[in-house]
PDB file of C-alpha atoms in Angstrom:
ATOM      1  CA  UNK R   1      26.276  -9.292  -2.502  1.00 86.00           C
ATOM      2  CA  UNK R   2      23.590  -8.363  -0.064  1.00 87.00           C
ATOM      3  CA  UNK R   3      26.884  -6.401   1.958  1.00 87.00           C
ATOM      4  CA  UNK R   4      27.323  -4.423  -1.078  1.00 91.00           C
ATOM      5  CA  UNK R   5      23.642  -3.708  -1.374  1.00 89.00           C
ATOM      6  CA  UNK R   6      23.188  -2.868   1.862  1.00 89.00           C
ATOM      7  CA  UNK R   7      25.838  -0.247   1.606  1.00 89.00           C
ATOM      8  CA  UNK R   8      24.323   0.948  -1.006  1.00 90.00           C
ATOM      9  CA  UNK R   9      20.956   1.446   0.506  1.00 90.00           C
ATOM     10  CA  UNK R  10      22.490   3.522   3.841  1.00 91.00           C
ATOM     11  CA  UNK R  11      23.985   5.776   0.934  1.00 93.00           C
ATOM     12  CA  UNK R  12      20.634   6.249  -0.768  1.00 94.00           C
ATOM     13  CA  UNK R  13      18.318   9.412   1.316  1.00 95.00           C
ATOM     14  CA  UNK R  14      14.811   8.601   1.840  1.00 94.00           C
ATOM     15  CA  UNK R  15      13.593  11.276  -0.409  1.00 95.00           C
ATOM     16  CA  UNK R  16      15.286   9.605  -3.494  1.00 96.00           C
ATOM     17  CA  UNK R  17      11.950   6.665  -2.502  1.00 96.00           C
ATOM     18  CA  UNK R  18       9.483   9.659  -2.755  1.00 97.00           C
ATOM     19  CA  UNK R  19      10.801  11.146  -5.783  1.00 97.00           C
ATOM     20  CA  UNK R  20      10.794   8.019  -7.425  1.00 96.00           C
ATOM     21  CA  UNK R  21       7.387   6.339  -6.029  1.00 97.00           C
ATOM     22  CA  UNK R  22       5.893   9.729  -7.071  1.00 97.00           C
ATOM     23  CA  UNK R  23       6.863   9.379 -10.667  1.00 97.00           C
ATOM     24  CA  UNK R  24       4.095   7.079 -12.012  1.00 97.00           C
ATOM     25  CA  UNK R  25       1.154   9.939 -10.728  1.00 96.00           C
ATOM     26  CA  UNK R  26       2.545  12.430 -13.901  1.00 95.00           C
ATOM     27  CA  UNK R  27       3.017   9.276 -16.122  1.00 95.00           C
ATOM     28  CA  UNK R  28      -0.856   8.154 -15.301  1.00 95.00           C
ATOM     29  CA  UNK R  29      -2.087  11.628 -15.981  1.00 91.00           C
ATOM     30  CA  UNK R  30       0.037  11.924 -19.405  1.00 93.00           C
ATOM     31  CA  UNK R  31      -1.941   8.754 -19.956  1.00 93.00           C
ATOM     32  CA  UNK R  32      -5.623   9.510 -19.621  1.00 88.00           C
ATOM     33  CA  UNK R  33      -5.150  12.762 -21.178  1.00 88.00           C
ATOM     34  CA  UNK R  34      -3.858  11.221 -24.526  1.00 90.00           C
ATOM     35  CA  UNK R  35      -6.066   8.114 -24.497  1.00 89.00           C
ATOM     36  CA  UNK R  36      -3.718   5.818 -23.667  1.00 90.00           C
ATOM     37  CA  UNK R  37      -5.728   4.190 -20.453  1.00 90.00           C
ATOM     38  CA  UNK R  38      -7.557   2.148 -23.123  1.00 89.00           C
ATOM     39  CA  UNK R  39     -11.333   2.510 -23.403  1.00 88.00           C
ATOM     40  CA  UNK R  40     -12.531   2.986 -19.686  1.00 90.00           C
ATOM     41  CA  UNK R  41      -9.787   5.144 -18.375  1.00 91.00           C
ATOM     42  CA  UNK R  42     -11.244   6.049 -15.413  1.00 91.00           C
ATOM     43  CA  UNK R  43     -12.131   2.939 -14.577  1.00 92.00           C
ATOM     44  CA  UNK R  44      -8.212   1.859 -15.979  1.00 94.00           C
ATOM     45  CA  UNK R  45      -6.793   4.986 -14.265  1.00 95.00           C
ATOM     46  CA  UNK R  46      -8.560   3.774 -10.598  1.00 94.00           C
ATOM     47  CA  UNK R  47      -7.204   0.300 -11.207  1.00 94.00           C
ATOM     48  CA  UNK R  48      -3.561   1.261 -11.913  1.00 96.00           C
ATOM     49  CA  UNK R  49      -3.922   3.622  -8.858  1.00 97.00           C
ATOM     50  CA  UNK R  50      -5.003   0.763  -6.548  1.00 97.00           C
ATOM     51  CA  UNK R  51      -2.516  -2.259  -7.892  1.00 97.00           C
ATOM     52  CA  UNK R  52       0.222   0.681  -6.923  1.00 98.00           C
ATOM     53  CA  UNK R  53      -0.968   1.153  -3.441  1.00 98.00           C
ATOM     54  CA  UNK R  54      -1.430  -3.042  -3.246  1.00 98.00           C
ATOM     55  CA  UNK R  55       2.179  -3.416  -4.657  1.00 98.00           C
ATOM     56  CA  UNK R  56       3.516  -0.531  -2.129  1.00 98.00           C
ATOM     57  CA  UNK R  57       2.124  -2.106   1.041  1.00 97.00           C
ATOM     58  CA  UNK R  58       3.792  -5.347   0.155  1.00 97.00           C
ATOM     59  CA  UNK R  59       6.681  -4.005  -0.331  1.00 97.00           C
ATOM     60  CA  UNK R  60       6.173  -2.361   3.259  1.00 96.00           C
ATOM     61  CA  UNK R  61       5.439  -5.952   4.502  1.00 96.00           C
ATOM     62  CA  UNK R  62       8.062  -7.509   2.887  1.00 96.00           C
ATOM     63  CA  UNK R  63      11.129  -5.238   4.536  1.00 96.00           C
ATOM     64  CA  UNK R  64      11.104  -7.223   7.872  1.00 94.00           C
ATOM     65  CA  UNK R  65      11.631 -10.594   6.403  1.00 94.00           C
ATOM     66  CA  UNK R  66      14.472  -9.160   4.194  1.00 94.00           C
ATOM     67  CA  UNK R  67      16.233  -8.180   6.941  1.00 94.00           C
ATOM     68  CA  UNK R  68      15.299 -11.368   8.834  1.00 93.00           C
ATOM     69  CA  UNK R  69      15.914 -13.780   6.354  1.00 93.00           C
ATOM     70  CA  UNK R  70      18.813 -12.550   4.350  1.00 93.00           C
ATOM     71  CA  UNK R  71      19.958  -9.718   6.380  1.00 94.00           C
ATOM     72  CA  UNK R  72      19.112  -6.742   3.129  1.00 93.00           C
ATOM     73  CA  UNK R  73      18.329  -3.793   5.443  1.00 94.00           C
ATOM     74  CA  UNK R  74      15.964  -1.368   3.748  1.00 94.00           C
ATOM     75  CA  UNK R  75      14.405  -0.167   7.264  1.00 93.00           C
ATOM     76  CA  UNK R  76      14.145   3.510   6.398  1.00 95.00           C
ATOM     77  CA  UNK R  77      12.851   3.274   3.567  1.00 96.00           C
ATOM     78  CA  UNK R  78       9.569   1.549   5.218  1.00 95.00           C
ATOM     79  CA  UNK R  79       7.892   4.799   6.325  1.00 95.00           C
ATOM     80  CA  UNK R  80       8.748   6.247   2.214  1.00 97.00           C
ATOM     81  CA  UNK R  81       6.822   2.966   0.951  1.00 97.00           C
ATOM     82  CA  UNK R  82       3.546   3.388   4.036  1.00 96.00           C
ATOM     83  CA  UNK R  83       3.269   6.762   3.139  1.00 97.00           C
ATOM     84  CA  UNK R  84       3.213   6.347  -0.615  1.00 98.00           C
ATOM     85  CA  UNK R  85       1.175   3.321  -0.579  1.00 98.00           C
ATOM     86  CA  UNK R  86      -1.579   5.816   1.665  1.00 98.00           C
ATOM     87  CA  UNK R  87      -0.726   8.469  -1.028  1.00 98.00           C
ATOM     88  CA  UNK R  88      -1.751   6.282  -4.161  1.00 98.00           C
ATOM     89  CA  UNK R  89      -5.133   4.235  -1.499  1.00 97.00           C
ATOM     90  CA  UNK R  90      -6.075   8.093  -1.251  1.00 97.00           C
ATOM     91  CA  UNK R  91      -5.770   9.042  -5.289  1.00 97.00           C
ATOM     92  CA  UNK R  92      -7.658   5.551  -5.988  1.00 96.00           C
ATOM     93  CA  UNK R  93     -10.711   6.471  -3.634  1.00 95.00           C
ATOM     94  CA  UNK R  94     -10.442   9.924  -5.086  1.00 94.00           C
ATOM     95  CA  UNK R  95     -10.516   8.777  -8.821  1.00 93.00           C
ATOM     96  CA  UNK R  96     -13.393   6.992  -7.617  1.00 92.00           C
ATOM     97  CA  UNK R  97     -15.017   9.257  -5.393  1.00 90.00           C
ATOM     98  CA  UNK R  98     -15.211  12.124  -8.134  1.00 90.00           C
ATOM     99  CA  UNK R  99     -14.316  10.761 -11.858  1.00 88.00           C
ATOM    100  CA  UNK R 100     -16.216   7.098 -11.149  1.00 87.00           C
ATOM    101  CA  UNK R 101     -19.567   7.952  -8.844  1.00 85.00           C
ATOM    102  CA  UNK R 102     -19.683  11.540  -8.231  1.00 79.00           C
ATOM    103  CA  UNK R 103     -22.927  12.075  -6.944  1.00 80.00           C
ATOM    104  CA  UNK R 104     -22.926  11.581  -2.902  1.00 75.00           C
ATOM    105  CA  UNK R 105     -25.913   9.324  -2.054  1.00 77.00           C
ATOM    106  CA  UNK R 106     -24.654   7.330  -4.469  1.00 82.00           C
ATOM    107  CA  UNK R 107     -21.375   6.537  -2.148  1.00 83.00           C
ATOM    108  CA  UNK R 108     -22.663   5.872   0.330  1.00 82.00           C
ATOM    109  CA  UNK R 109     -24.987   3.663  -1.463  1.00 83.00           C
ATOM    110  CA  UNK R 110     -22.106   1.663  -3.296  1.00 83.00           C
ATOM    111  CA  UNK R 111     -20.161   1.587   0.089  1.00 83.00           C
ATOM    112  CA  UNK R 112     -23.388  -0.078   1.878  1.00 82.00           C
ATOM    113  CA  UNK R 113     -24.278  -1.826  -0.881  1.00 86.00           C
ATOM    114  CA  UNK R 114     -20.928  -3.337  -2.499  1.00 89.00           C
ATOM    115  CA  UNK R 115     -19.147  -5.538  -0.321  1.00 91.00           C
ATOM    116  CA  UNK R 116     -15.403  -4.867  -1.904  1.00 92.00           C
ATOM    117  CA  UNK R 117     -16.224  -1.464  -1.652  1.00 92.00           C
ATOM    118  CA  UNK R 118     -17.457  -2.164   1.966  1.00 92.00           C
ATOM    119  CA  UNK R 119     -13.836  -3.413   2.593  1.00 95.00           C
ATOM    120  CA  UNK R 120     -11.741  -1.017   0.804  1.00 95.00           C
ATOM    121  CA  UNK R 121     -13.007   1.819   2.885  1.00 94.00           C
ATOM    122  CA  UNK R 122     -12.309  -0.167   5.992  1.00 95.00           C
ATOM    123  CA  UNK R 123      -8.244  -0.774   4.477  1.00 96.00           C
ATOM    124  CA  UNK R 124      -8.487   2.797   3.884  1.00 97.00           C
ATOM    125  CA  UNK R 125      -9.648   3.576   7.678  1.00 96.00           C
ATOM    126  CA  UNK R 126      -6.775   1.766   8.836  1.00 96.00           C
ATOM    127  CA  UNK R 127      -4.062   3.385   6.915  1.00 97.00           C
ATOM    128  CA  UNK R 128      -5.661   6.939   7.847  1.00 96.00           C
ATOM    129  CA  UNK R 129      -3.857   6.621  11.625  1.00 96.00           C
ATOM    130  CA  UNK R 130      -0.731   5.089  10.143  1.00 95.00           C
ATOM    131  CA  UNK R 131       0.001   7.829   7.405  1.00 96.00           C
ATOM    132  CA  UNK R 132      -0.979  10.552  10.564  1.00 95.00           C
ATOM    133  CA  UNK R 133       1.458   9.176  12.739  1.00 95.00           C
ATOM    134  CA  UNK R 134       4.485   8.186  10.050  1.00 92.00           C
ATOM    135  CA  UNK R 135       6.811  11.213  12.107  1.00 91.00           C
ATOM    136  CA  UNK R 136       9.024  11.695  14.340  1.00 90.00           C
ATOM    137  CA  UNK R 137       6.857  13.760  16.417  1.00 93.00           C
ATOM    138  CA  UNK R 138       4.169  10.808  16.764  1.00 91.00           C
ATOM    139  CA  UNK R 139       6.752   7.953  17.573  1.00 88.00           C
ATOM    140  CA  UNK R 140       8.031   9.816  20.337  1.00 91.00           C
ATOM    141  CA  UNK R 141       4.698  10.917  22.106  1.00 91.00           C
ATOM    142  CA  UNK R 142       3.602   7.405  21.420  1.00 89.00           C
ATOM    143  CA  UNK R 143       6.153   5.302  22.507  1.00 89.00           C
ATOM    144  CA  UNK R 144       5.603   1.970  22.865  1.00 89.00           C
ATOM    145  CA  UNK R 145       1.846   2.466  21.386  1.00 91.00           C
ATOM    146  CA  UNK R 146       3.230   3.756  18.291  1.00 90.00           C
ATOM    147  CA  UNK R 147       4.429   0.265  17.601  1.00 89.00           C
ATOM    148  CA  UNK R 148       1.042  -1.221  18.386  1.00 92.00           C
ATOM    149  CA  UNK R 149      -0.794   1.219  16.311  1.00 91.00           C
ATOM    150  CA  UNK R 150       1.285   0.398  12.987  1.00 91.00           C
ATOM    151  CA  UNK R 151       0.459  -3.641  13.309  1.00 92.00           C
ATOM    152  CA  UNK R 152      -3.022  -1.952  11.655  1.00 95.00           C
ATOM    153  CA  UNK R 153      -0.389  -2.466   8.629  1.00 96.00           C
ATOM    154  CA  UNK R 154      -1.222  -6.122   8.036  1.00 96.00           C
ATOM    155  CA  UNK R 155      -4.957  -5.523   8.363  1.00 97.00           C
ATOM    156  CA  UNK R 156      -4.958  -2.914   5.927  1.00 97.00           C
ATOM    157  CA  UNK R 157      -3.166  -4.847   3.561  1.00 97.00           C
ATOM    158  CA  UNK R 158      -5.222  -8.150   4.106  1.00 97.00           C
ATOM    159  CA  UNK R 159      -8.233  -5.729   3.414  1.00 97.00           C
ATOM    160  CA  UNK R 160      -6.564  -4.397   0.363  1.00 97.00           C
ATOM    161  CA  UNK R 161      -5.933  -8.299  -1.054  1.00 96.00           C
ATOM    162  CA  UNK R 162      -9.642  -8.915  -0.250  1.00 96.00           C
ATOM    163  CA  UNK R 163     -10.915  -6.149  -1.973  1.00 96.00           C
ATOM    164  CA  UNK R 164      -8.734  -7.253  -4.994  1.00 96.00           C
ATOM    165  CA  UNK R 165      -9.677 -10.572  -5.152  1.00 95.00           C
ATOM    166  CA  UNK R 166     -13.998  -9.301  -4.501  1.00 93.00           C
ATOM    167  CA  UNK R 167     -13.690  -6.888  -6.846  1.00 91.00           C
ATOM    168  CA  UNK R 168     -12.507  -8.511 -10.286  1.00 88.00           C
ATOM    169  CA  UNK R 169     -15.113 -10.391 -12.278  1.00 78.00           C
ATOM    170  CA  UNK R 170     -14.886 -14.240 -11.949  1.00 79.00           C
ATOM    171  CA  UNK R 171     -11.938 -16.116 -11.335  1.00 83.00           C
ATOM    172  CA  UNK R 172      -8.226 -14.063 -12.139  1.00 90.00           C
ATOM    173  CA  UNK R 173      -5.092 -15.364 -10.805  1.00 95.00           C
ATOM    174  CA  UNK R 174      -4.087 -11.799 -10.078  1.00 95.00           C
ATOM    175  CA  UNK R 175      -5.446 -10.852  -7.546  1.00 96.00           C
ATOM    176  CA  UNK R 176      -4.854 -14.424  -5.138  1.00 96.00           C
ATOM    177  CA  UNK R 177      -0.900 -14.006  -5.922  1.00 97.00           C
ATOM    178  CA  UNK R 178      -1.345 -10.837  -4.285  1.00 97.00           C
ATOM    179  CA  UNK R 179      -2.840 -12.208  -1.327  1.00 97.00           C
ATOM    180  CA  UNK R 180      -0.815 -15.303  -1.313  1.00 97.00           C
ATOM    181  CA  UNK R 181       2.440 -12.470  -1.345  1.00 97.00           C
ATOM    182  CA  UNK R 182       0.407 -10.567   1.768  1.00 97.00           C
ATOM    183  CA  UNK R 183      -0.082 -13.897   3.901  1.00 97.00           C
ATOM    184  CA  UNK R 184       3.508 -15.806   2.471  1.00 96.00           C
ATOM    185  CA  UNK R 185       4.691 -11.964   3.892  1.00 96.00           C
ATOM    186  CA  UNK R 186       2.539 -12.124   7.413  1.00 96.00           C
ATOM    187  CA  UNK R 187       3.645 -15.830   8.479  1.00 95.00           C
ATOM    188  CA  UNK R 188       7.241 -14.310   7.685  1.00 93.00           C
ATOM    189  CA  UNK R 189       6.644 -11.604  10.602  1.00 88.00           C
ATOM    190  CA  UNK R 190       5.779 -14.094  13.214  1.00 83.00           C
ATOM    191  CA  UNK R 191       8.261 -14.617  15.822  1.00 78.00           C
ATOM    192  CA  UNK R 192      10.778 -17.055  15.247  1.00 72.00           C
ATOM    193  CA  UNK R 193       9.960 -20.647  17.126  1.00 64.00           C
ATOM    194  CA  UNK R 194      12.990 -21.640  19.497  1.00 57.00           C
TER     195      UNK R 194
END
């Protein structure tokens, strides 16, 4: 089975991951244009962008182990999931930046201010080098540091599960089986005791 899948996969191109990682953007629009984001649909719009981005880095995270553990080798696609994970982070602090605050001082008020908001940006600041350096170009100039750079992965996506769980009201199971999925993920990575 996982033979037959991974065949599959080294027949599949990369850009198949964009196309289809791209699709839910149009879908979301289609959405809050017609009132089907519910009552608050910025607010629901910002949410479904930032659950996408969450759901995108752990699938980023979770390509290692698969290979590791039962030997499914998605490795190319891992740059496809970084850089649309960055891609839907950027649309959720845009939807928020212009449809949800809008006015300036108030940013930087809410980013001082607002502790999940606090640690969202920083996520964001740590994907902003990865998504810069996800070519060819960079992991050749780089080298070795290129490597090193990228571990700012499993920051970013702790960051991203904290700002989850800070940012819902009161106590949701959501957001800790996200978490749980980034650390269960992490302790995966770590070298293998002899």
């Amino acid at each position: 089975m996982i033979d037959r899948l991974n065949t599959i996969a080294r027949r599949v191109p990369a850009w198949v991951v964009y196309i289809v990682g791209l699709l839910p953007i149009p879908w979301l629009l289609f959405q809050a244009q017609t009132g089907g984001l519910g009552a608050e649909p910025i607010k629901a719009l910002e949410k479904e962008l930032g659950l996408l981005a969450l759901q995108l880095l752990i699938a980023g995270l979770a390509i290692t182990p698969a290979r590791r553990y039962i030997r499914l080798n998605l490795i190319k696609f891992r740059r496809a999931l970084g850089l649309l994970a960055f891609i839907y982070v950027s649309l959720h602090l845009l939807v928020w930046l212009v449809l949800d605050v809008g006015i300036l001082s108030q940013i930087w008020a809410d980013i001082l201010k607002r502790p999940y908001i606090t640690i969202g940006m920083a996520g964001f600041a740590c994907l902003v080098p990865l998504a810069a350096t996800s070519n060819n170009f960079s992991i050749r100039k780089l080298g070795a540091t290129w490597r090193k750079l990228h571990r700012l992965t499993y920051l970013a996506a702790i960051l991203a599960g904290v700002h989850f769980i800070w940012l819902v009201k009161g106590f949701q199971i959501e957001p800790l089986l996200y978490m749980a999925a980034i650390l269960a993920l992490l302790v995966l990575r770590l070298p293998k005791r002899r």
